[in-house]
């Protein structure tokens, strides 16, 4: 085991290297900045392999949280640098979090010449890439549309595998410290940008950044999703909190995971702050998550006929609340799009092709379909991949559901709530599958699954201690 000083130095080097890539956004030509990003990823691959080989649990915890950190902060510095950025350069910088999550385990596979024990995940990723490439040849959509859509389809698998490979021997206290610090940053930055005013984001060139992403926004105005589509207490188009994500949808998904982590760690003040931020974000995804949490916790705390009745009643409340909340707003459209997507495999059994449908394909110019299907993550996957997409995500859901089966009650409440809330959100929200939304969920699931398997195979006795994070 390396000394604590050595671990801090390694992490400082990573931070300094990444700061250099941020500075490069402002001063380097696009090609040199992309090369610098490539060297940064290679450096992380080497550091990650060394951390696993040396069983450096602290550094592995730091590496696991790094893609989530990038999701939280990238729109801030990219906004300030937008006048110096090329479109392709921006896309690389926006996807570097999932590139890191894919590259570090790939390095481990190369070094050990083994696919690790999560071969099912590799098969799903490889099989989907191959299948999608065949559809790409047949449909001839723009490369940008294909890549953008593939990134969302595979993001849960990539982050889960990343979490599993690097989570087996992480230092639990370090991971807890890093994630709590990150949640605090997002919460307090959100309160700052929401209450101090809009001047920060105007200075950060948010409208220019969104235009470079392909989302048309008028100069000096904010993206349309920054305002509620519902009438809130008689006020239409209420400004939503966006925090450091600069996106209320990504923020709402993150905040619900942050709420669950705060609940599990017994950080009650932070838990209340995340609830407050969810209210300011006007996040329907977070609302759905809270309702699911209520059902799951009641079922596990009161596992009886009363608990079962409450679970069904709670599920009914969730359905009625979402439909009523969505009347005359965007929620009804999200539900409609998912239901419409379920019919696509019967019309196009092989799917319509990756990049042919959905919000991302519309932005990148690849929408070649007459069918109006968008704003539903899993629905878009099904429409693009047909029955393969159905099988892919049904299998993913199954693999996630069996993770908590041997765990203590609080852990099962925590994990099942994360699983149900993510998949429910992804049914009615295309952005839920983006790396910025799903990274934290699937990295955590990967960590917990790897550690559970590690303890079961090592014959370690299960210690019923709810205050010990990640210990079985």
Tab-separated table of C-alpha atoms in Angstrom:
chain	number	residue	atom	x	y	z
A	1	UNK	CA	0.000	0.000	0.000
A	2	UNK	CA	1.397	3.414	-0.979
A	3	UNK	CA	1.851	6.125	1.603
A	4	UNK	CA	-0.857	8.773	2.037
A	5	UNK	CA	1.573	11.487	0.836
A	6	UNK	CA	2.231	9.583	-2.372
A	7	UNK	CA	-1.501	9.159	-2.976
A	8	UNK	CA	-2.113	12.891	-2.566
A	9	UNK	CA	0.724	13.672	-4.990
A	10	UNK	CA	-0.747	11.347	-7.647
A	11	UNK	CA	-4.154	12.956	-7.306
A	12	UNK	CA	-2.602	16.425	-7.460
A	13	UNK	CA	-0.863	15.471	-10.706
A	14	UNK	CA	-4.180	14.372	-12.209
A	15	UNK	CA	-5.842	17.642	-11.199
A	16	UNK	CA	-2.951	19.733	-12.573
A	17	UNK	CA	-3.017	17.806	-15.860
A	18	UNK	CA	-6.740	18.366	-16.212
A	19	UNK	CA	-6.391	22.073	-15.391
A	20	UNK	CA	-3.876	22.188	-18.243
A	21	UNK	CA	-6.525	20.751	-20.605
A	22	UNK	CA	-8.969	23.418	-19.390
A	23	UNK	CA	-6.415	26.158	-20.060
A	24	UNK	CA	-5.858	24.578	-23.469
A	25	UNK	CA	-9.509	25.333	-24.321
A	26	UNK	CA	-8.612	29.034	-24.238
A	27	UNK	CA	-5.151	29.097	-25.812
A	28	UNK	CA	-4.597	26.042	-28.028
A	29	UNK	CA	-5.789	25.351	-31.577
A	30	UNK	CA	-8.513	22.697	-31.741
A	31	UNK	CA	-6.223	19.908	-32.980
A	32	UNK	CA	-3.630	20.493	-30.248
A	33	UNK	CA	-6.333	20.606	-27.572
A	34	UNK	CA	-7.718	17.263	-28.768
A	35	UNK	CA	-4.195	15.788	-28.680
A	36	UNK	CA	-3.753	17.150	-25.138
A	37	UNK	CA	-7.036	15.492	-24.114
A	38	UNK	CA	-5.744	12.237	-25.596
A	39	UNK	CA	-2.551	12.430	-23.524
A	40	UNK	CA	-4.614	13.174	-20.423
A	41	UNK	CA	-6.729	10.055	-20.954
A	42	UNK	CA	-3.598	7.952	-21.549
A	43	UNK	CA	-2.098	9.304	-18.331
A	44	UNK	CA	-5.255	8.346	-16.433
A	45	UNK	CA	-5.131	4.863	-17.981
A	46	UNK	CA	-1.596	4.389	-16.655
A	47	UNK	CA	-2.481	5.780	-13.230
A	48	UNK	CA	-5.579	3.603	-13.049
A	49	UNK	CA	-3.637	0.448	-13.887
A	50	UNK	CA	-0.994	1.329	-11.283
A	51	UNK	CA	-3.689	1.984	-8.673
A	52	UNK	CA	-5.287	-1.437	-9.228
A	53	UNK	CA	-1.947	-3.230	-9.351
A	54	UNK	CA	-0.877	-1.570	-6.089
A	55	UNK	CA	-4.327	-1.918	-4.500
A	56	UNK	CA	-4.313	1.821	-3.924
A	57	UNK	CA	-7.862	2.176	-2.625
A	58	UNK	CA	-7.707	5.941	-2.139
A	59	UNK	CA	-6.623	6.688	-5.692
A	60	UNK	CA	-9.176	4.242	-7.122
A	61	UNK	CA	-11.881	6.122	-5.196
A	62	UNK	CA	-10.604	9.391	-6.666
A	63	UNK	CA	-10.577	7.991	-10.206
A	64	UNK	CA	-14.129	6.652	-9.805
A	65	UNK	CA	-15.461	10.050	-8.818
A	66	UNK	CA	-13.531	11.934	-11.518
A	67	UNK	CA	-15.982	11.394	-14.444
A	68	UNK	CA	-18.838	12.579	-12.198
A	69	UNK	CA	-16.820	15.668	-11.270
A	70	UNK	CA	-16.272	16.461	-14.959
A	71	UNK	CA	-20.028	16.143	-15.614
A	72	UNK	CA	-20.657	18.667	-12.845
A	73	UNK	CA	-18.180	21.352	-13.914
A	74	UNK	CA	-17.558	21.091	-17.661
A	75	UNK	CA	-20.271	23.510	-18.808
A	76	UNK	CA	-18.805	26.258	-16.618
A	77	UNK	CA	-15.346	26.440	-18.190
A	78	UNK	CA	-16.587	25.495	-21.663
A	79	UNK	CA	-18.940	28.476	-21.514
A	80	UNK	CA	-16.109	30.865	-20.745
A	81	UNK	CA	-13.981	29.282	-23.499
A	82	UNK	CA	-16.736	28.955	-26.109
A	83	UNK	CA	-15.377	31.703	-28.394
A	84	UNK	CA	-12.172	29.706	-28.799
A	85	UNK	CA	-13.743	26.289	-29.409
A	86	UNK	CA	-14.360	24.311	-32.596
A	87	UNK	CA	-17.489	22.135	-32.825
A	88	UNK	CA	-15.573	18.830	-32.930
A	89	UNK	CA	-13.260	19.985	-30.136
A	90	UNK	CA	-16.325	20.776	-28.010
A	91	UNK	CA	-17.771	17.303	-28.601
A	92	UNK	CA	-14.529	15.683	-27.429
A	93	UNK	CA	-14.461	17.829	-24.293
A	94	UNK	CA	-18.126	17.069	-23.573
A	95	UNK	CA	-17.618	13.303	-23.878
A	96	UNK	CA	-14.288	13.017	-22.071
A	97	UNK	CA	-16.074	11.683	-18.958
A	98	UNK	CA	-17.371	8.592	-20.757
A	99	UNK	CA	-14.104	8.270	-22.700
A	100	UNK	CA	-12.276	8.032	-19.372
A	101	UNK	CA	-14.816	5.510	-18.028
A	102	UNK	CA	-14.297	3.330	-21.112
A	103	UNK	CA	-10.531	3.763	-21.487
A	104	UNK	CA	-9.399	2.939	-17.945
A	105	UNK	CA	-11.010	-0.542	-17.803
A	106	UNK	CA	-9.827	-1.148	-21.387
A	107	UNK	CA	-6.261	-0.544	-20.218
A	108	UNK	CA	-6.802	-3.066	-17.451
A	109	UNK	CA	-8.076	-5.642	-19.940
A	110	UNK	CA	-4.990	-5.132	-22.119
A	111	UNK	CA	-2.588	-5.382	-19.180
A	112	UNK	CA	-4.168	-8.498	-17.652
A	113	UNK	CA	-5.270	-10.080	-20.961
A	114	UNK	CA	-8.576	-10.992	-19.382
A	115	UNK	CA	-12.118	-9.666	-19.670
A	116	UNK	CA	-12.501	-9.627	-15.866
A	117	UNK	CA	-15.554	-11.373	-14.438
A	118	UNK	CA	-18.132	-8.991	-15.937
A	119	UNK	CA	-18.090	-10.597	-19.357
A	120	UNK	CA	-21.828	-10.014	-19.783
A	121	UNK	CA	-21.184	-6.274	-19.788
A	122	UNK	CA	-18.481	-6.584	-22.459
A	123	UNK	CA	-20.785	-8.773	-24.565
A	124	UNK	CA	-23.589	-6.202	-24.311
A	125	UNK	CA	-21.277	-3.339	-25.289
A	126	UNK	CA	-19.529	-5.220	-28.095
A	127	UNK	CA	-22.710	-6.793	-29.437
A	128	UNK	CA	-24.539	-3.459	-29.487
A	129	UNK	CA	-21.647	-1.729	-31.254
A	130	UNK	CA	-21.543	-4.429	-33.924
A	131	UNK	CA	-25.308	-4.512	-34.388
A	132	UNK	CA	-25.520	-0.720	-34.496
A	133	UNK	CA	-22.724	-0.475	-37.072
A	134	UNK	CA	-24.656	-2.781	-39.394
A	135	UNK	CA	-27.708	-0.532	-39.029
A	136	UNK	CA	-25.498	2.519	-39.575
A	137	UNK	CA	-24.279	1.130	-42.905
A	138	UNK	CA	-27.880	0.468	-43.924
A	139	UNK	CA	-29.302	3.841	-42.844
A	140	UNK	CA	-26.433	6.234	-43.618
A	141	UNK	CA	-27.155	8.765	-40.882
A	142	UNK	CA	-24.603	11.510	-40.059
A	143	UNK	CA	-21.633	10.240	-38.055
A	144	UNK	CA	-22.294	12.876	-35.373
A	145	UNK	CA	-25.844	11.573	-34.883
A	146	UNK	CA	-24.647	7.976	-34.680
A	147	UNK	CA	-21.923	8.738	-32.118
A	148	UNK	CA	-24.188	10.936	-29.962
A	149	UNK	CA	-26.905	8.294	-29.820
A	150	UNK	CA	-24.459	5.420	-29.215
A	151	UNK	CA	-22.960	7.337	-26.306
A	152	UNK	CA	-26.346	7.423	-24.556
A	153	UNK	CA	-27.255	3.817	-25.364
A	154	UNK	CA	-24.012	2.426	-23.938
A	155	UNK	CA	-23.411	4.915	-21.101
A	156	UNK	CA	-25.041	2.774	-18.346
A	157	UNK	CA	-23.000	-0.292	-19.362
A	158	UNK	CA	-19.735	1.669	-19.618
A	159	UNK	CA	-20.117	3.351	-16.225
A	160	UNK	CA	-21.232	0.150	-14.545
A	161	UNK	CA	-18.183	-1.713	-15.854
A	162	UNK	CA	-15.933	1.175	-14.820
A	163	UNK	CA	-17.374	1.095	-11.306
A	164	UNK	CA	-17.036	-2.692	-11.086
A	165	UNK	CA	-13.405	-2.809	-12.252
A	166	UNK	CA	-12.180	0.000	-9.993
A	167	UNK	CA	-14.613	-0.464	-7.114
A	168	UNK	CA	-13.616	-3.889	-5.887
A	169	UNK	CA	-10.899	-2.659	-3.510
A	170	UNK	CA	-11.593	1.042	-3.107
A	171	UNK	CA	-11.157	2.840	0.180
A	172	UNK	CA	-14.727	3.373	1.388
A	173	UNK	CA	-14.003	6.396	3.565
A	174	UNK	CA	-12.211	8.168	0.717
A	175	UNK	CA	-15.047	7.549	-1.722
A	176	UNK	CA	-17.577	8.793	0.813
A	177	UNK	CA	-15.506	11.920	1.454
A	178	UNK	CA	-15.143	12.715	-2.255
A	179	UNK	CA	-18.805	12.214	-3.124
A	180	UNK	CA	-20.060	14.232	-0.134
A	181	UNK	CA	-17.723	17.101	-1.072
A	182	UNK	CA	-18.997	16.976	-4.652
A	183	UNK	CA	-22.641	16.999	-3.539
A	184	UNK	CA	-21.931	20.005	-1.309
A	185	UNK	CA	-20.316	21.823	-4.225
A	186	UNK	CA	-23.295	21.208	-6.538
A	187	UNK	CA	-25.820	22.212	-3.865
A	188	UNK	CA	-24.114	25.458	-2.852
A	189	UNK	CA	-23.195	26.426	-6.402
A	190	UNK	CA	-26.851	25.896	-7.278
A	191	UNK	CA	-28.014	28.159	-4.473
A	192	UNK	CA	-25.460	30.754	-5.599
A	193	UNK	CA	-26.431	30.814	-9.274
A	194	UNK	CA	-30.160	30.680	-8.497
A	195	UNK	CA	-30.353	33.457	-5.922
A	196	UNK	CA	-27.494	35.735	-6.941
A	197	UNK	CA	-29.075	36.094	-10.364
A	198	UNK	CA	-28.595	35.262	-14.004
A	199	UNK	CA	-25.557	37.482	-14.466
A	200	UNK	CA	-23.157	34.605	-13.903
A	201	UNK	CA	-24.467	32.542	-16.796
A	202	UNK	CA	-24.611	35.535	-19.107
A	203	UNK	CA	-20.951	36.151	-18.315
A	204	UNK	CA	-20.313	32.447	-18.911
A	205	UNK	CA	-21.724	32.758	-22.473
A	206	UNK	CA	-24.325	30.062	-21.928
A	207	UNK	CA	-26.386	30.923	-25.020
A	208	UNK	CA	-23.293	30.751	-27.268
A	209	UNK	CA	-22.302	27.426	-25.725
A	210	UNK	CA	-25.752	25.941	-26.358
A	211	UNK	CA	-25.692	27.202	-29.954
A	212	UNK	CA	-22.314	25.519	-30.491
A	213	UNK	CA	-23.849	22.304	-29.151
A	214	UNK	CA	-26.543	22.636	-31.816
A	215	UNK	CA	-29.349	23.810	-29.523
A	216	UNK	CA	-30.654	27.060	-30.954
A	217	UNK	CA	-30.783	29.778	-28.302
A	218	UNK	CA	-31.220	33.506	-28.899
A	219	UNK	CA	-28.224	35.714	-27.958
A	220	UNK	CA	-28.095	36.575	-24.239
A	221	UNK	CA	-31.100	34.356	-23.571
A	222	UNK	CA	-31.222	31.110	-21.657
A	223	UNK	CA	-32.066	27.643	-23.010
A	224	UNK	CA	-35.809	26.972	-23.071
A	225	UNK	CA	-35.570	24.054	-20.620
A	226	UNK	CA	-34.292	26.472	-17.962
A	227	UNK	CA	-37.936	27.477	-17.520
A	228	UNK	CA	-40.797	25.305	-16.339
A	229	UNK	CA	-43.297	24.046	-18.895
A	230	UNK	CA	-45.862	23.935	-16.073
A	231	UNK	CA	-47.644	26.792	-14.358
A	232	UNK	CA	-46.205	26.977	-10.828
A	233	UNK	CA	-48.493	28.677	-8.281
A	234	UNK	CA	-50.062	30.703	-11.057
A	235	UNK	CA	-46.721	31.692	-12.613
A	236	UNK	CA	-45.777	30.303	-16.050
A	237	UNK	CA	-42.181	29.752	-17.156
A	238	UNK	CA	-40.599	29.833	-13.714
A	239	UNK	CA	-36.790	29.905	-13.812
A	240	UNK	CA	-35.333	26.543	-12.743
A	241	UNK	CA	-32.138	25.955	-10.791
A	242	UNK	CA	-29.355	24.606	-13.029
A	243	UNK	CA	-26.346	24.690	-10.655
A	244	UNK	CA	-22.936	23.833	-12.160
A	245	UNK	CA	-24.532	21.476	-14.722
A	246	UNK	CA	-26.169	24.439	-16.522
A	247	UNK	CA	-28.979	21.974	-17.219
A	248	UNK	CA	-31.951	21.389	-14.886
A	249	UNK	CA	-32.625	17.885	-16.238
A	250	UNK	CA	-29.095	16.614	-15.553
A	251	UNK	CA	-29.173	18.433	-12.227
A	252	UNK	CA	-32.479	16.874	-11.126
A	253	UNK	CA	-31.194	13.375	-11.858
A	254	UNK	CA	-27.962	14.054	-9.965
A	255	UNK	CA	-29.791	15.625	-7.024
A	256	UNK	CA	-31.975	12.601	-6.457
A	257	UNK	CA	-28.917	10.329	-6.327
A	258	UNK	CA	-27.345	12.898	-3.986
A	259	UNK	CA	-30.449	12.758	-1.777
A	260	UNK	CA	-30.220	8.966	-1.558
A	261	UNK	CA	-26.510	9.085	-0.722
A	262	UNK	CA	-27.173	11.721	1.953
A	263	UNK	CA	-29.930	9.525	3.377
A	264	UNK	CA	-27.704	6.462	3.448
A	265	UNK	CA	-24.747	8.308	5.005
A	266	UNK	CA	-27.090	9.955	7.552
A	267	UNK	CA	-26.103	13.436	6.368
A	268	UNK	CA	-29.486	14.881	7.251
A	269	UNK	CA	-28.738	18.574	6.725
A	270	UNK	CA	-27.327	17.806	3.277
A	271	UNK	CA	-30.365	15.628	2.597
A	272	UNK	CA	-32.703	18.545	3.334
A	273	UNK	CA	-30.620	20.835	1.126
A	274	UNK	CA	-30.861	18.402	-1.802
A	275	UNK	CA	-34.654	18.313	-1.370
A	276	UNK	CA	-34.735	22.114	-1.412
A	277	UNK	CA	-32.618	22.187	-4.574
A	278	UNK	CA	-34.911	19.615	-6.226
A	279	UNK	CA	-37.839	21.971	-5.573
A	280	UNK	CA	-35.983	24.917	-7.136
A	281	UNK	CA	-34.988	22.701	-10.065
A	282	UNK	CA	-38.669	21.761	-10.646
A	283	UNK	CA	-37.521	18.253	-11.494
A	284	UNK	CA	-40.243	15.749	-12.406
A	285	UNK	CA	-37.596	13.012	-12.455
A	286	UNK	CA	-36.667	13.788	-8.854
A	287	UNK	CA	-40.368	13.855	-7.875
A	288	UNK	CA	-40.799	10.408	-9.397
A	289	UNK	CA	-37.716	9.232	-7.490
A	290	UNK	CA	-39.053	10.532	-4.158
A	291	UNK	CA	-42.345	8.702	-4.690
A	292	UNK	CA	-40.496	5.489	-5.514
A	293	UNK	CA	-38.318	5.939	-2.425
A	294	UNK	CA	-41.421	6.220	-0.246
A	295	UNK	CA	-42.801	2.966	-1.649
A	296	UNK	CA	-39.502	1.049	-1.369
A	297	UNK	CA	-38.636	2.170	2.154
A	298	UNK	CA	-42.117	1.395	3.453
A	299	UNK	CA	-42.039	-2.054	1.882
A	300	UNK	CA	-38.677	-2.952	3.410
A	301	UNK	CA	-39.336	-1.387	6.770
A	302	UNK	CA	-42.812	-2.933	7.067
A	303	UNK	CA	-42.566	-6.153	5.095
A	304	UNK	CA	-46.065	-7.468	5.712
A	305	UNK	CA	-49.500	-7.520	4.140
A	306	UNK	CA	-49.846	-3.901	5.210
A	307	UNK	CA	-46.519	-3.136	3.577
A	308	UNK	CA	-47.541	-4.916	0.396
A	309	UNK	CA	-50.826	-2.993	0.275
A	310	UNK	CA	-48.932	0.248	0.872
A	311	UNK	CA	-46.503	-0.595	-1.921
A	312	UNK	CA	-49.320	-1.098	-4.418
A	313	UNK	CA	-51.098	2.009	-3.146
A	314	UNK	CA	-47.883	3.950	-3.457
A	315	UNK	CA	-47.377	2.756	-7.018
A	316	UNK	CA	-50.916	3.885	-7.813
A	317	UNK	CA	-50.225	7.274	-6.246
A	318	UNK	CA	-47.091	7.590	-8.365
A	319	UNK	CA	-49.048	6.958	-11.542
A	320	UNK	CA	-51.910	9.314	-10.674
A	321	UNK	CA	-49.569	12.042	-9.419
A	322	UNK	CA	-47.407	11.965	-12.535
A	323	UNK	CA	-50.366	11.989	-14.910
A	324	UNK	CA	-52.073	14.790	-12.996
A	325	UNK	CA	-48.844	16.739	-12.700
A	326	UNK	CA	-48.293	16.266	-16.408
A	327	UNK	CA	-51.740	17.369	-17.545
A	328	UNK	CA	-51.261	20.243	-19.964
A	329	UNK	CA	-47.459	20.028	-19.593
A	330	UNK	CA	-44.540	18.109	-21.006
A	331	UNK	CA	-45.081	15.008	-18.833
A	332	UNK	CA	-48.010	13.762	-20.897
A	333	UNK	CA	-45.841	14.057	-24.008
A	334	UNK	CA	-43.071	11.998	-22.372
A	335	UNK	CA	-45.523	9.223	-21.513
A	336	UNK	CA	-47.023	9.300	-25.015
A	337	UNK	CA	-43.601	9.042	-26.664
A	338	UNK	CA	-42.646	5.988	-24.591
A	339	UNK	CA	-45.901	4.206	-25.402
A	340	UNK	CA	-45.460	5.034	-29.083
A	341	UNK	CA	-41.915	3.630	-29.038
A	342	UNK	CA	-43.186	0.259	-27.780
A	343	UNK	CA	-44.956	-0.271	-31.111
A	344	UNK	CA	-41.836	0.301	-33.215
A	345	UNK	CA	-40.282	-3.208	-32.892
A	346	UNK	CA	-43.426	-4.698	-34.422
A	347	UNK	CA	-43.062	-2.358	-37.403
A	348	UNK	CA	-39.250	-2.411	-37.555
A	349	UNK	CA	-38.049	-5.582	-35.778
A	350	UNK	CA	-34.388	-4.728	-36.373
A	351	UNK	CA	-34.910	-1.132	-35.344
A	352	UNK	CA	-34.765	2.120	-37.281
A	353	UNK	CA	-31.044	2.587	-36.778
A	354	UNK	CA	-28.913	4.432	-34.245
A	355	UNK	CA	-29.073	8.190	-34.757
A	356	UNK	CA	-32.299	8.191	-36.769
A	357	UNK	CA	-34.696	9.280	-34.042
A	358	UNK	CA	-34.846	11.226	-30.794
A	359	UNK	CA	-33.752	14.635	-29.493
A	360	UNK	CA	-30.048	14.040	-30.130
A	361	UNK	CA	-30.594	12.951	-33.708
A	362	UNK	CA	-32.719	16.047	-34.280
A	363	UNK	CA	-29.983	18.312	-32.956
A	364	UNK	CA	-27.244	16.658	-35.003
A	365	UNK	CA	-29.285	16.419	-38.206
A	366	UNK	CA	-29.813	12.674	-38.281
A	367	UNK	CA	-33.566	12.449	-37.766
A	368	UNK	CA	-34.676	10.554	-40.866
A	369	UNK	CA	-37.862	9.078	-39.434
A	370	UNK	CA	-41.443	10.201	-39.903
A	371	UNK	CA	-42.291	8.740	-36.475
A	372	UNK	CA	-42.344	11.361	-33.747
A	373	UNK	CA	-40.488	9.674	-30.893
A	374	UNK	CA	-38.370	11.695	-28.506
A	375	UNK	CA	-38.067	12.656	-24.831
A	376	UNK	CA	-38.007	8.991	-23.798
A	377	UNK	CA	-34.609	7.434	-23.187
A	378	UNK	CA	-35.474	3.742	-23.228
A	379	UNK	CA	-38.164	4.388	-25.856
A	380	UNK	CA	-35.570	5.893	-28.204
A	381	UNK	CA	-33.262	2.904	-27.601
A	382	UNK	CA	-36.093	0.519	-28.474
A	383	UNK	CA	-37.012	2.517	-31.589
A	384	UNK	CA	-33.404	2.609	-32.781
A	385	UNK	CA	-32.452	-0.999	-32.030
A	386	UNK	CA	-35.783	-2.841	-32.259
A	387	UNK	CA	-36.030	-6.103	-30.363
A	388	UNK	CA	-32.291	-5.971	-29.649
A	389	UNK	CA	-32.911	-2.754	-27.706
A	390	UNK	CA	-35.754	-4.376	-25.777
A	391	UNK	CA	-33.588	-7.364	-24.851
A	392	UNK	CA	-30.595	-5.160	-24.035
A	393	UNK	CA	-32.349	-3.010	-21.465
A	394	UNK	CA	-34.492	-5.791	-20.011
A	395	UNK	CA	-31.256	-7.700	-19.375
A	396	UNK	CA	-29.586	-4.618	-17.878
A	397	UNK	CA	-32.551	-4.150	-15.534
A	398	UNK	CA	-32.355	-7.818	-14.500
A	399	UNK	CA	-28.608	-7.610	-13.785
A	400	UNK	CA	-29.114	-4.510	-11.660
A	401	UNK	CA	-32.026	-6.011	-9.722
A	402	UNK	CA	-30.009	-8.984	-8.487
A	403	UNK	CA	-27.200	-6.826	-7.037
A	404	UNK	CA	-28.791	-6.086	-3.613
A	405	UNK	CA	-30.218	-9.560	-2.985
A	406	UNK	CA	-27.727	-10.520	-0.218
A	407	UNK	CA	-27.346	-7.069	1.324
A	408	UNK	CA	-28.670	-5.523	4.515
A	409	UNK	CA	-32.030	-3.765	4.601
A	410	UNK	CA	-30.807	-0.178	4.280
A	411	UNK	CA	-28.540	-1.098	1.392
A	412	UNK	CA	-31.391	-2.794	-0.420
A	413	UNK	CA	-33.614	0.254	0.086
A	414	UNK	CA	-30.833	2.476	-1.235
A	415	UNK	CA	-29.959	0.381	-4.277
A	416	UNK	CA	-33.479	-0.640	-5.290
A	417	UNK	CA	-34.569	2.992	-5.091
A	418	UNK	CA	-31.671	4.019	-7.344
A	419	UNK	CA	-32.473	1.244	-9.810
A	420	UNK	CA	-36.223	1.826	-9.994
A	421	UNK	CA	-35.895	5.605	-10.083
A	422	UNK	CA	-33.313	5.514	-12.872
A	423	UNK	CA	-35.255	3.168	-15.124
A	424	UNK	CA	-38.547	4.964	-14.464
A	425	UNK	CA	-36.875	8.285	-15.270
A	426	UNK	CA	-35.227	6.858	-18.397
A	427	UNK	CA	-38.589	5.656	-19.710
A	428	UNK	CA	-39.887	9.219	-19.842
A	429	UNK	CA	-36.715	11.256	-20.219
A	430	UNK	CA	-34.143	10.906	-22.996
A	431	UNK	CA	-31.554	12.924	-21.067
A	432	UNK	CA	-31.563	10.319	-18.269
A	433	UNK	CA	-29.297	8.133	-20.415
A	434	UNK	CA	-26.732	10.878	-21.009
A	435	UNK	CA	-23.346	10.438	-19.285
A	436	UNK	CA	-24.001	13.555	-17.204
A	437	UNK	CA	-27.169	11.969	-15.785
A	438	UNK	CA	-26.425	8.269	-15.394
A	439	UNK	CA	-22.729	8.243	-14.426
A	440	UNK	CA	-23.206	8.459	-10.659
A	441	UNK	CA	-25.996	5.833	-10.623
A	442	UNK	CA	-24.122	3.128	-12.495
A	443	UNK	CA	-20.705	3.789	-10.987
A	444	UNK	CA	-22.275	3.223	-7.559
A	445	UNK	CA	-24.067	0.081	-8.745
A	446	UNK	CA	-20.816	-1.236	-10.222
A	447	UNK	CA	-18.910	-0.560	-6.998
A	448	UNK	CA	-21.437	-2.269	-4.779
A	449	UNK	CA	-21.782	-5.283	-7.055
A	450	UNK	CA	-18.008	-5.758	-7.269
A	451	UNK	CA	-17.534	-5.490	-3.524
A	452	UNK	CA	-20.434	-7.854	-2.846
A	453	UNK	CA	-18.950	-10.463	-5.180
A	454	UNK	CA	-15.511	-9.931	-3.665
A	455	UNK	CA	-16.776	-10.636	-0.150
A	456	UNK	CA	-18.885	-13.617	-1.213
A	457	UNK	CA	-15.973	-15.272	-3.032
A	458	UNK	CA	-13.521	-14.534	-0.201
A	459	UNK	CA	-15.852	-16.113	2.352
A	460	UNK	CA	-15.967	-12.966	4.480
A	461	UNK	CA	-18.737	-12.998	7.063
A	462	UNK	CA	-21.505	-10.478	6.521
A	463	UNK	CA	-21.403	-7.772	9.180
A	464	UNK	CA	-24.791	-6.153	9.758
A	465	UNK	CA	-23.644	-2.605	10.271
A	466	UNK	CA	-25.657	0.066	8.498
A	467	UNK	CA	-23.197	2.799	9.471
A	468	UNK	CA	-20.348	1.244	7.511
A	469	UNK	CA	-20.425	2.313	3.890
A	470	UNK	CA	-19.949	-0.436	1.312
A	471	UNK	CA	-19.216	-3.108	3.905
A	472	UNK	CA	-21.337	-6.219	3.685
